[in-house]
Amino acid sequence: TRIRPSSKRCAVIGGSGFLGRHLVERLVEKGYSVAVFDIAQRYEVPGVTFHQGDLCDKQALVKVLKDVSLVFHCASPSPACDDRNLFWKVNVEGTRTVIQACQEARVQKLVLTSSASVVFEGTDIKNGKEDLPYAKRPIDYYTETKIQQEKVVLEACSKEKDFLTVAIRPHGIFGPRDPQLVPILVDTARKGKMKFIIGDGTNLVDFTYVENVVHGHILAAEHLKPDSPLCGKAYHITNDEPIRF
Ligand code: NAD
């Protein structure tokens, strides 16, 4: 019989990114030992080991995951790149590779960072629940692959294989070191381009503080057990009220 690694040994794929780094820092505060797997290393935190590699490389992943019981997958090409081939290669094929590597390494739990845009059809959603269907016409290539990625991860959930999965769906994330949302808003405002309103000014956008998104991920991980209703499910994560935009 194999001795299971401690449930506090985890890996964060995409741990060098905006959300990933916040997640890593919180996990360390909570007493987890953390391995980061990312194509780039951008910081150092005592007690965190860094492994530079591409998640499409199964062998590189297996090496890192073999002493780990819990994996967070929050890596993705930037939505701004709009490169359909890259999104498919990393978000869909790469996520299949992540699942295979987890199963080979006998990881027990996988928490995916999905996106609320997987249910967005172009019209406002208020109080949308998780039973909304996936968007039939996703708004862009990024979202198209986030839908496939989420399906692949949730379908892999198997009590028989001792491999449990869950997906967290944030929308816009803000907070310290955010590379996109606030800097782009400020830049646009400085250029005087915020005077234009698309629609009638009542469009809804949901923004969630990064610490709340992190909290949602850790809660999901800690409650993911063979008999819990979380198995193979996706959860929206949000602050109280969407913002009129
Ligand atoms: P980010 O770009 O800051 O971080 C992504 C990380 O993934 C980067 O460190 C990058 O180096 C890494 N990465 C990319 N391709 C990789 C590969 N092939 N192998 C290994 N690592 C790779 O992005 P973020 O804002 O932190 O987003 C994290 C996750 O949250 C993504 O899955 C994204 O789809 C999701 N999400 C983000 C937002 C948001 O507003 N930021 C909203 C909804 C969902």
PDB file of C-alpha atoms and ligand atoms in Angstrom:
ATOM      1  CA  THR A   1       0.000   0.000   0.000  1.00  0.00           C
ATOM      2  CA  ARG A   2       1.125   3.502  -0.747  1.00  0.00           C
ATOM      3  CA  ILE A   3       1.466   5.998   2.078  1.00  0.00           C
ATOM      4  CA  ARG A   4      -0.554   9.064   1.136  1.00  0.00           C
ATOM      5  CA  PRO A   5       1.173  12.429   1.227  1.00  0.00           C
ATOM      6  CA  SER A   6      -0.175  14.779   3.884  1.00  0.00           C
ATOM      7  CA  SER A   7      -3.374  16.545   2.856  1.00  0.00           C
ATOM      8  CA  LYS A   8      -1.450  19.777   3.433  1.00  0.00           C
ATOM      9  CA  ARG A   9       0.999  19.114   0.589  1.00  0.00           C
ATOM     10  CA  CYS A  10      -0.232  20.936  -2.472  1.00  0.00           C
ATOM     11  CA  ALA A  11       0.854  22.296  -5.837  1.00  0.00           C
ATOM     12  CA  VAL A  12      -0.302  25.441  -7.606  1.00  0.00           C
ATOM     13  CA  ILE A  13      -0.067  25.237 -11.399  1.00  0.00           C
ATOM     14  CA  GLY A  14       0.085  28.851 -12.576  1.00  0.00           C
ATOM     15  CA  GLY A  15       1.312  29.865  -9.116  1.00  0.00           C
ATOM     16  CA  SER A  16       3.434  32.696 -10.544  1.00  0.00           C
ATOM     17  CA  GLY A  17       0.362  34.553 -11.819  1.00  0.00           C
ATOM     18  CA  PHE A  18      -1.820  37.215 -10.208  1.00  0.00           C
ATOM     19  CA  LEU A  19      -4.352  34.883  -8.590  1.00  0.00           C
ATOM     20  CA  GLY A  20      -1.845  32.041  -8.179  1.00  0.00           C
ATOM     21  CA  ARG A  21       0.557  34.099  -6.080  1.00  0.00           C
ATOM     22  CA  HIS A  22      -2.218  35.263  -3.736  1.00  0.00           C
ATOM     23  CA  LEU A  23      -3.320  31.651  -3.400  1.00  0.00           C
ATOM     24  CA  VAL A  24       0.241  30.477  -2.672  1.00  0.00           C
ATOM     25  CA  GLU A  25       0.743  33.136  -0.002  1.00  0.00           C
ATOM     26  CA  ARG A  26      -2.529  32.270   1.754  1.00  0.00           C
ATOM     27  CA  LEU A  27      -1.799  28.531   1.608  1.00  0.00           C
ATOM     28  CA  VAL A  28       1.593  29.104   3.231  1.00  0.00           C
ATOM     29  CA  GLU A  29      -0.092  31.195   5.974  1.00  0.00           C
ATOM     30  CA  LYS A  30      -2.472  28.296   6.543  1.00  0.00           C
ATOM     31  CA  GLY A  31       0.388  25.856   7.051  1.00  0.00           C
ATOM     32  CA  TYR A  32       0.371  24.124   3.644  1.00  0.00           C
ATOM     33  CA  SER A  33       3.593  23.169   1.970  1.00  0.00           C
ATOM     34  CA  VAL A  34       3.402  24.490  -1.572  1.00  0.00           C
ATOM     35  CA  ALA A  35       5.090  23.618  -4.862  1.00  0.00           C
ATOM     36  CA  VAL A  36       4.599  26.096  -7.696  1.00  0.00           C
ATOM     37  CA  PHE A  37       4.592  24.854 -11.290  1.00  0.00           C
ATOM     38  CA  ASP A  38       4.643  27.621 -13.913  1.00  0.00           C
ATOM     39  CA  ILE A  39       6.359  28.526 -17.172  1.00  0.00           C
ATOM     40  CA  ALA A  40       7.905  31.479 -15.348  1.00  0.00           C
ATOM     41  CA  GLN A  41       9.180  32.190 -11.854  1.00  0.00           C
ATOM     42  CA  ARG A  42       8.422  35.775 -10.814  1.00  0.00           C
ATOM     43  CA  TYR A  43       8.967  35.868  -7.024  1.00  0.00           C
ATOM     44  CA  GLU A  44      10.338  33.948  -4.075  1.00  0.00           C
ATOM     45  CA  VAL A  45       8.552  32.969  -0.878  1.00  0.00           C
ATOM     46  CA  PRO A  46      10.317  31.050   1.902  1.00  0.00           C
ATOM     47  CA  GLY A  47       9.027  27.503   2.108  1.00  0.00           C
ATOM     48  CA  VAL A  48       7.687  27.457  -1.459  1.00  0.00           C
ATOM     49  CA  THR A  49       9.477  25.378  -4.082  1.00  0.00           C
ATOM     50  CA  PHE A  50       9.395  26.575  -7.691  1.00  0.00           C
ATOM     51  CA  HIS A  51       9.383  24.306 -10.706  1.00  0.00           C
ATOM     52  CA  GLN A  52       9.633  25.918 -14.079  1.00  0.00           C
ATOM     53  CA  GLY A  53       7.797  24.007 -16.781  1.00  0.00           C
ATOM     54  CA  ASP A  54       4.952  23.872 -19.263  1.00  0.00           C
ATOM     55  CA  LEU A  55       1.780  22.132 -18.096  1.00  0.00           C
ATOM     56  CA  CYS A  56       1.621  20.419 -21.494  1.00  0.00           C
ATOM     57  CA  ASP A  57       4.681  18.401 -20.387  1.00  0.00           C
ATOM     58  CA  LYS A  58       3.298  15.425 -18.467  1.00  0.00           C
ATOM     59  CA  GLN A  59       6.618  14.048 -17.234  1.00  0.00           C
ATOM     60  CA  ALA A  60       7.651  17.408 -15.787  1.00  0.00           C
ATOM     61  CA  LEU A  61       4.310  17.609 -13.987  1.00  0.00           C
ATOM     62  CA  VAL A  62       4.394  14.048 -12.640  1.00  0.00           C
ATOM     63  CA  LYS A  63       7.797  14.715 -11.035  1.00  0.00           C
ATOM     64  CA  VAL A  64       6.390  17.672  -9.112  1.00  0.00           C
ATOM     65  CA  LEU A  65       3.033  16.104  -8.251  1.00  0.00           C
ATOM     66  CA  LYS A  66       4.204  12.801  -6.899  1.00  0.00           C
ATOM     67  CA  ASP A  67       4.418  13.972  -3.268  1.00  0.00           C
ATOM     68  CA  VAL A  68       1.308  16.096  -3.438  1.00  0.00           C
ATOM     69  CA  SER A  69      -2.299  15.300  -2.503  1.00  0.00           C
ATOM     70  CA  LEU A  70      -4.001  18.514  -3.683  1.00  0.00           C
ATOM     71  CA  VAL A  71      -3.530  20.481  -6.920  1.00  0.00           C
ATOM     72  CA  PHE A  72      -4.844  23.929  -7.813  1.00  0.00           C
ATOM     73  CA  HIS A  73      -4.852  24.652 -11.560  1.00  0.00           C
ATOM     74  CA  CYS A  74      -4.977  28.392 -12.194  1.00  0.00           C
ATOM     75  CA  ALA A  75      -2.721  28.661 -15.259  1.00  0.00           C
ATOM     76  CA  SER A  76      -3.959  30.076 -18.549  1.00  0.00           C
ATOM     77  CA  PRO A  77      -2.629  32.118 -21.444  1.00  0.00           C
ATOM     78  CA  SER A  78      -3.754  35.725 -21.068  1.00  0.00           C
ATOM     79  CA  PRO A  79      -7.290  36.297 -22.457  1.00  0.00           C
ATOM     80  CA  ALA A  80      -5.862  39.345 -24.243  1.00  0.00           C
ATOM     81  CA  CYS A  81      -3.635  37.207 -26.522  1.00  0.00           C
ATOM     82  CA  ASP A  82      -6.703  35.928 -28.427  1.00  0.00           C
ATOM     83  CA  ASP A  83      -4.606  33.056 -29.851  1.00  0.00           C
ATOM     84  CA  ARG A  84      -7.042  30.221 -30.495  1.00  0.00           C
ATOM     85  CA  ASN A  85      -4.367  27.531 -31.007  1.00  0.00           C
ATOM     86  CA  LEU A  86      -2.569  28.469 -27.820  1.00  0.00           C
ATOM     87  CA  PHE A  87      -5.815  28.479 -25.801  1.00  0.00           C
ATOM     88  CA  TRP A  88      -6.710  24.991 -27.100  1.00  0.00           C
ATOM     89  CA  LYS A  89      -3.205  23.662 -26.556  1.00  0.00           C
ATOM     90  CA  VAL A  90      -2.900  24.928 -22.961  1.00  0.00           C
ATOM     91  CA  ASN A  91      -6.457  25.162 -21.632  1.00  0.00           C
ATOM     92  CA  VAL A  92      -7.931  22.021 -23.194  1.00  0.00           C
ATOM     93  CA  GLU A  93      -5.116  19.616 -24.199  1.00  0.00           C
ATOM     94  CA  GLY A  94      -2.890  20.875 -21.372  1.00  0.00           C
ATOM     95  CA  THR A  95      -5.658  20.387 -18.820  1.00  0.00           C
ATOM     96  CA  ARG A  96      -6.117  16.788 -20.027  1.00  0.00           C
ATOM     97  CA  THR A  97      -2.385  16.369 -19.437  1.00  0.00           C
ATOM     98  CA  VAL A  98      -2.744  17.863 -15.943  1.00  0.00           C
ATOM     99  CA  ILE A  99      -5.473  15.309 -15.153  1.00  0.00           C
ATOM    100  CA  GLN A 100      -3.377  12.404 -16.466  1.00  0.00           C
ATOM    101  CA  ALA A 101      -0.362  13.611 -14.490  1.00  0.00           C
ATOM    102  CA  CYS A 102      -2.485  13.963 -11.324  1.00  0.00           C
ATOM    103  CA  GLN A 103      -3.826  10.437 -11.765  1.00  0.00           C
ATOM    104  CA  GLU A 104      -0.376   8.983 -12.476  1.00  0.00           C
ATOM    105  CA  ALA A 105       1.024  10.730  -9.411  1.00  0.00           C
ATOM    106  CA  ARG A 106      -2.015   9.613  -7.361  1.00  0.00           C
ATOM    107  CA  VAL A 107      -3.088  13.141  -6.493  1.00  0.00           C
ATOM    108  CA  GLN A 108      -6.484  13.026  -4.744  1.00  0.00           C
ATOM    109  CA  LYS A 109      -7.995  16.446  -5.392  1.00  0.00           C
ATOM    110  CA  LEU A 110      -7.929  18.944  -8.265  1.00  0.00           C
ATOM    111  CA  VAL A 111      -9.382  22.450  -7.937  1.00  0.00           C
ATOM    112  CA  LEU A 112      -9.735  24.283 -11.253  1.00  0.00           C
ATOM    113  CA  THR A 113     -10.008  28.042 -11.677  1.00  0.00           C
ATOM    114  CA  SER A 114     -12.694  28.332 -14.296  1.00  0.00           C
ATOM    115  CA  SER A 115     -14.538  31.538 -15.214  1.00  0.00           C
ATOM    116  CA  ALA A 116     -18.070  32.872 -14.849  1.00  0.00           C
ATOM    117  CA  SER A 117     -17.932  33.722 -18.554  1.00  0.00           C
ATOM    118  CA  VAL A 118     -18.604  30.034 -19.339  1.00  0.00           C
ATOM    119  CA  VAL A 119     -22.342  30.797 -18.931  1.00  0.00           C
ATOM    120  CA  PHE A 120     -22.293  34.267 -20.534  1.00  0.00           C
ATOM    121  CA  GLU A 121     -24.237  34.596 -23.804  1.00  0.00           C
ATOM    122  CA  GLY A 122     -23.792  38.344 -24.245  1.00  0.00           C
ATOM    123  CA  THR A 123     -26.766  39.496 -22.196  1.00  0.00           C
ATOM    124  CA  ASP A 124     -26.796  40.521 -18.528  1.00  0.00           C
ATOM    125  CA  ILE A 125     -27.225  37.793 -15.928  1.00  0.00           C
ATOM    126  CA  LYS A 126     -28.397  38.781 -12.454  1.00  0.00           C
ATOM    127  CA  ASN A 127     -28.363  36.263  -9.587  1.00  0.00           C
ATOM    128  CA  GLY A 128     -27.253  33.567 -12.074  1.00  0.00           C
ATOM    129  CA  LYS A 129     -26.985  30.140 -10.491  1.00  0.00           C
ATOM    130  CA  GLU A 130     -24.708  27.251 -11.348  1.00  0.00           C
ATOM    131  CA  ASP A 131     -27.529  25.425 -13.147  1.00  0.00           C
ATOM    132  CA  LEU A 132     -27.312  27.883 -16.070  1.00  0.00           C
ATOM    133  CA  PRO A 133     -26.229  26.009 -19.213  1.00  0.00           C
ATOM    134  CA  TYR A 134     -22.818  26.582 -20.786  1.00  0.00           C
ATOM    135  CA  ALA A 135     -22.860  29.378 -23.360  1.00  0.00           C
ATOM    136  CA  LYS A 136     -23.739  27.973 -26.793  1.00  0.00           C
ATOM    137  CA  ARG A 137     -21.990  30.880 -28.460  1.00  0.00           C
ATOM    138  CA  PRO A 138     -19.042  31.777 -26.184  1.00  0.00           C
ATOM    139  CA  ILE A 139     -17.947  35.406 -26.463  1.00  0.00           C
ATOM    140  CA  ASP A 140     -14.343  34.627 -27.498  1.00  0.00           C
ATOM    141  CA  TYR A 141     -11.763  31.856 -28.015  1.00  0.00           C
ATOM    142  CA  TYR A 142     -10.609  32.137 -24.410  1.00  0.00           C
ATOM    143  CA  THR A 143     -14.118  31.425 -23.104  1.00  0.00           C
ATOM    144  CA  GLU A 144     -14.678  28.638 -25.642  1.00  0.00           C
ATOM    145  CA  THR A 145     -11.660  26.842 -24.166  1.00  0.00           C
ATOM    146  CA  LYS A 146     -12.561  27.662 -20.538  1.00  0.00           C
ATOM    147  CA  ILE A 147     -15.860  25.806 -21.158  1.00  0.00           C
ATOM    148  CA  GLN A 148     -14.090  22.734 -22.566  1.00  0.00           C
ATOM    149  CA  GLN A 149     -11.516  22.868 -19.793  1.00  0.00           C
ATOM    150  CA  GLU A 150     -14.171  22.928 -17.092  1.00  0.00           C
ATOM    151  CA  LYS A 151     -16.059  20.013 -18.672  1.00  0.00           C
ATOM    152  CA  VAL A 152     -12.893  17.918 -18.896  1.00  0.00           C
ATOM    153  CA  VAL A 153     -12.045  18.549 -15.237  1.00  0.00           C
ATOM    154  CA  LEU A 154     -15.547  17.930 -13.862  1.00  0.00           C
ATOM    155  CA  GLU A 155     -16.017  14.762 -15.925  1.00  0.00           C
ATOM    156  CA  ALA A 156     -12.755  13.381 -14.515  1.00  0.00           C
ATOM    157  CA  CYS A 157     -14.165  13.381 -10.979  1.00  0.00           C
ATOM    158  CA  SER A 158     -14.282   9.769  -9.812  1.00  0.00           C
ATOM    159  CA  LYS A 159     -14.763   8.361  -6.328  1.00  0.00           C
ATOM    160  CA  GLU A 160     -13.727   4.924  -7.631  1.00  0.00           C
ATOM    161  CA  LYS A 161     -10.408   6.319  -8.854  1.00  0.00           C
ATOM    162  CA  ASP A 162      -9.984   8.279  -5.612  1.00  0.00           C
ATOM    163  CA  PHE A 163      -9.689  11.466  -7.699  1.00  0.00           C
ATOM    164  CA  LEU A 164     -12.047  14.332  -6.841  1.00  0.00           C
ATOM    165  CA  THR A 165     -12.488  17.570  -8.779  1.00  0.00           C
ATOM    166  CA  VAL A 166     -14.292  20.886  -8.399  1.00  0.00           C
ATOM    167  CA  ALA A 167     -14.284  24.166 -10.375  1.00  0.00           C
ATOM    168  CA  ILE A 168     -14.477  27.739  -9.117  1.00  0.00           C
ATOM    169  CA  ARG A 169     -15.883  30.404 -11.446  1.00  0.00           C
ATOM    170  CA  PRO A 170     -14.843  33.963 -10.627  1.00  0.00           C
ATOM    171  CA  HIS A 171     -15.545  36.846 -12.998  1.00  0.00           C
ATOM    172  CA  GLY A 172     -13.339  39.959 -12.896  1.00  0.00           C
ATOM    173  CA  ILE A 173     -10.765  39.713 -10.104  1.00  0.00           C
ATOM    174  CA  PHE A 174      -9.227  42.811  -8.511  1.00  0.00           C
ATOM    175  CA  GLY A 175      -6.697  43.392  -5.762  1.00  0.00           C
ATOM    176  CA  PRO A 176      -2.995  44.121  -5.152  1.00  0.00           C
ATOM    177  CA  ARG A 177      -0.696  43.386  -8.134  1.00  0.00           C
ATOM    178  CA  ASP A 178      -3.630  42.981 -10.543  1.00  0.00           C
ATOM    179  CA  PRO A 179      -1.894  43.277 -13.927  1.00  0.00           C
ATOM    180  CA  GLN A 180      -4.998  43.854 -16.028  1.00  0.00           C
ATOM    181  CA  LEU A 181      -8.277  45.119 -14.689  1.00  0.00           C
ATOM    182  CA  VAL A 182      -7.497  48.295 -12.728  1.00  0.00           C
ATOM    183  CA  PRO A 183      -4.354  49.298 -14.705  1.00  0.00           C
ATOM    184  CA  ILE A 184      -6.315  49.074 -17.977  1.00  0.00           C
ATOM    185  CA  LEU A 185      -9.256  51.048 -16.512  1.00  0.00           C
ATOM    186  CA  VAL A 186      -6.919  53.775 -15.225  1.00  0.00           C
ATOM    187  CA  ASP A 187      -5.018  53.913 -18.509  1.00  0.00           C
ATOM    188  CA  THR A 188      -8.263  54.155 -20.475  1.00  0.00           C
ATOM    189  CA  ALA A 189      -9.556  56.904 -18.180  1.00  0.00           C
ATOM    190  CA  ARG A 190      -6.282  58.869 -18.518  1.00  0.00           C
ATOM    191  CA  LYS A 191      -6.623  58.725 -22.290  1.00  0.00           C
ATOM    192  CA  GLY A 192     -10.103  60.218 -21.934  1.00  0.00           C
ATOM    193  CA  LYS A 193     -11.770  57.110 -23.333  1.00  0.00           C
ATOM    194  CA  MET A 194     -14.073  56.467 -20.360  1.00  0.00           C
ATOM    195  CA  LYS A 195     -16.605  58.945 -21.708  1.00  0.00           C
ATOM    196  CA  PHE A 196     -18.037  56.312 -24.006  1.00  0.00           C
ATOM    197  CA  ILE A 197     -20.728  53.984 -22.755  1.00  0.00           C
ATOM    198  CA  ILE A 198     -21.537  50.765 -24.544  1.00  0.00           C
ATOM    199  CA  GLY A 199     -25.268  50.134 -24.103  1.00  0.00           C
ATOM    200  CA  ASP A 200     -27.466  52.306 -21.902  1.00  0.00           C
ATOM    201  CA  GLY A 201     -25.172  52.421 -18.880  1.00  0.00           C
ATOM    202  CA  THR A 202     -26.898  49.619 -16.998  1.00  0.00           C
ATOM    203  CA  ASN A 203     -24.621  46.736 -18.053  1.00  0.00           C
ATOM    204  CA  LEU A 204     -23.715  44.557 -15.098  1.00  0.00           C
ATOM    205  CA  VAL A 205     -20.188  43.419 -14.325  1.00  0.00           C
ATOM    206  CA  ASP A 206     -19.182  41.335 -11.377  1.00  0.00           C
ATOM    207  CA  PHE A 207     -15.823  42.027  -9.728  1.00  0.00           C
ATOM    208  CA  THR A 208     -14.515  39.968  -6.855  1.00  0.00           C
ATOM    209  CA  TYR A 209     -11.693  40.842  -4.495  1.00  0.00           C
ATOM    210  CA  VAL A 210      -8.793  38.460  -4.981  1.00  0.00           C
ATOM    211  CA  GLU A 211      -8.712  37.360  -1.320  1.00  0.00           C
ATOM    212  CA  ASN A 212     -12.339  36.241  -1.610  1.00  0.00           C
ATOM    213  CA  VAL A 213     -11.513  34.243  -4.736  1.00  0.00           C
ATOM    214  CA  VAL A 214      -8.604  32.626  -2.885  1.00  0.00           C
ATOM    215  CA  HIS A 215     -10.859  31.883   0.105  1.00  0.00           C
ATOM    216  CA  GLY A 216     -13.360  30.182  -2.220  1.00  0.00           C
ATOM    217  CA  HIS A 217     -10.621  27.982  -3.696  1.00  0.00           C
ATOM    218  CA  ILE A 218      -9.333  26.870  -0.291  1.00  0.00           C
ATOM    219  CA  LEU A 219     -12.829  26.233   1.081  1.00  0.00           C
ATOM    220  CA  ALA A 220     -13.622  24.122  -1.974  1.00  0.00           C
ATOM    221  CA  ALA A 221     -10.402  22.144  -1.575  1.00  0.00           C
ATOM    222  CA  GLU A 222     -10.926  21.514   2.112  1.00  0.00           C
ATOM    223  CA  HIS A 223     -14.569  20.421   1.684  1.00  0.00           C
ATOM    224  CA  LEU A 224     -13.934  18.205  -1.333  1.00  0.00           C
ATOM    225  CA  LYS A 225     -14.427  14.717   0.079  1.00  0.00           C
ATOM    226  CA  PRO A 226     -15.875  11.524  -1.419  1.00  0.00           C
ATOM    227  CA  ASP A 227     -19.327  12.094   0.097  1.00  0.00           C
ATOM    228  CA  SER A 228     -19.527  15.842  -0.298  1.00  0.00           C
ATOM    229  CA  PRO A 229     -21.916  17.452  -2.802  1.00  0.00           C
ATOM    230  CA  LEU A 230     -18.988  19.439  -4.239  1.00  0.00           C
ATOM    231  CA  CYS A 231     -17.645  16.482  -6.239  1.00  0.00           C
ATOM    232  CA  GLY A 232     -17.591  17.251  -9.946  1.00  0.00           C
ATOM    233  CA  LYS A 233     -19.431  20.577  -9.515  1.00  0.00           C
ATOM    234  CA  ALA A 234     -18.747  24.176 -10.514  1.00  0.00           C
ATOM    235  CA  TYR A 235     -19.339  27.135  -8.181  1.00  0.00           C
ATOM    236  CA  HIS A 236     -19.711  30.810  -9.017  1.00  0.00           C
ATOM    237  CA  ILE A 237     -17.715  33.025  -6.749  1.00  0.00           C
ATOM    238  CA  THR A 238     -18.709  36.619  -6.253  1.00  0.00           C
ATOM    239  CA  ASN A 239     -18.978  39.592  -3.912  1.00  0.00           C
ATOM    240  CA  ASP A 240     -22.483  40.609  -2.844  1.00  0.00           C
ATOM    241  CA  GLU A 241     -23.668  42.820  -5.676  1.00  0.00           C
ATOM    242  CA  PRO A 242     -22.587  43.254  -9.284  1.00  0.00           C
ATOM    243  CA  ILE A 243     -21.472  46.738 -10.336  1.00  0.00           C
ATOM    244  CA  ARG A 244     -23.335  48.855 -12.923  1.00  0.00           C
ATOM    245  CA  PHE A 245     -20.827  49.508 -15.689  1.00  0.00           C
TER     246      PHE A 245
HETATM  247  P1  NAD B   1      -2.164  35.378 -14.881  1.00  0.00           P
HETATM  248  O1  NAD B   1      -1.857  35.579 -16.330  1.00  0.00           O
HETATM  249  O2  NAD B   1      -1.693  36.419 -13.917  1.00  0.00           O
HETATM  250  O3  NAD B   1      -1.590  33.974 -14.400  1.00  0.00           O
HETATM  251  C1  NAD B   1      -1.586  32.830 -15.195  1.00  0.00           C
HETATM  252  C2  NAD B   1      -0.295  32.059 -14.948  1.00  0.00           C
HETATM  253  O4  NAD B   1      -0.308  30.884 -15.757  1.00  0.00           O
HETATM  254  C3  NAD B   1       0.970  32.846 -15.329  1.00  0.00           C
HETATM  255  O5  NAD B   1       1.887  32.874 -14.243  1.00  0.00           O
HETATM  256  C4  NAD B   1       1.545  32.068 -16.512  1.00  0.00           C
HETATM  257  O6  NAD B   1       2.981  32.092 -16.562  1.00  0.00           O
HETATM  258  C5  NAD B   1       1.010  30.669 -16.238  1.00  0.00           C
HETATM  259  N1  NAD B   1       0.949  29.840 -17.438  1.00  0.00           N
HETATM  260  C6  NAD B   1       0.419  30.176 -18.658  1.00  0.00           C
HETATM  261  N2  NAD B   1       0.585  29.168 -19.519  1.00  0.00           N
HETATM  262  C7  NAD B   1       1.205  28.150 -18.844  1.00  0.00           C
HETATM  263  C8  NAD B   1       1.657  26.858 -19.211  1.00  0.00           C
HETATM  264  N3  NAD B   1       1.519  26.398 -20.462  1.00  0.00           N
HETATM  265  N4  NAD B   1       2.250  26.086 -18.263  1.00  0.00           N
HETATM  266  C9  NAD B   1       2.423  26.547 -16.998  1.00  0.00           C
HETATM  267  N5  NAD B   1       2.038  27.794 -16.604  1.00  0.00           N
HETATM  268  C10 NAD B   1       1.441  28.579 -17.517  1.00  0.00           C
HETATM  269  O7  NAD B   1      -3.740  35.161 -14.795  1.00  0.00           O
HETATM  270  P2  NAD B   1      -4.728  35.282 -13.529  1.00  0.00           P
HETATM  271  O8  NAD B   1      -5.484  36.535 -13.673  1.00  0.00           O
HETATM  272  O9  NAD B   1      -3.978  35.008 -12.276  1.00  0.00           O
HETATM  273  O10 NAD B   1      -5.740  34.080 -13.842  1.00  0.00           O
HETATM  274  C11 NAD B   1      -5.637  32.839 -13.174  1.00  0.00           C
HETATM  275  C12 NAD B   1      -6.813  31.950 -13.573  1.00  0.00           C
HETATM  276  O11 NAD B   1      -8.029  32.610 -13.220  1.00  0.00           O
HETATM  277  C13 NAD B   1      -6.920  31.622 -15.067  1.00  0.00           C
HETATM  278  O12 NAD B   1      -7.342  30.285 -15.211  1.00  0.00           O
HETATM  279  C14 NAD B   1      -8.015  32.551 -15.551  1.00  0.00           C
HETATM  280  O13 NAD B   1      -8.695  31.970 -16.644  1.00  0.00           O
HETATM  281  C15 NAD B   1      -8.905  32.619 -14.326  1.00  0.00           C
HETATM  282  N6  NAD B   1      -9.730  33.832 -14.241  1.00  0.00           N
HETATM  283  C16 NAD B   1      -9.132  35.054 -14.076  1.00  0.00           C
HETATM  284  C17 NAD B   1      -9.928  36.200 -13.966  1.00  0.00           C
HETATM  285  C18 NAD B   1      -9.313  37.580 -13.745  1.00  0.00           C
HETATM  286  O14 NAD B   1     -10.058  38.568 -13.700  1.00  0.00           O
HETATM  287  N7  NAD B   1      -8.001  37.707 -13.584  1.00  0.00           N
HETATM  288  C19 NAD B   1     -11.314  36.084 -14.040  1.00  0.00           C
HETATM  289  C20 NAD B   1     -11.893  34.820 -14.209  1.00  0.00           C
HETATM  290  C21 NAD B   1     -11.084  33.694 -14.308  1.00  0.00           C
END
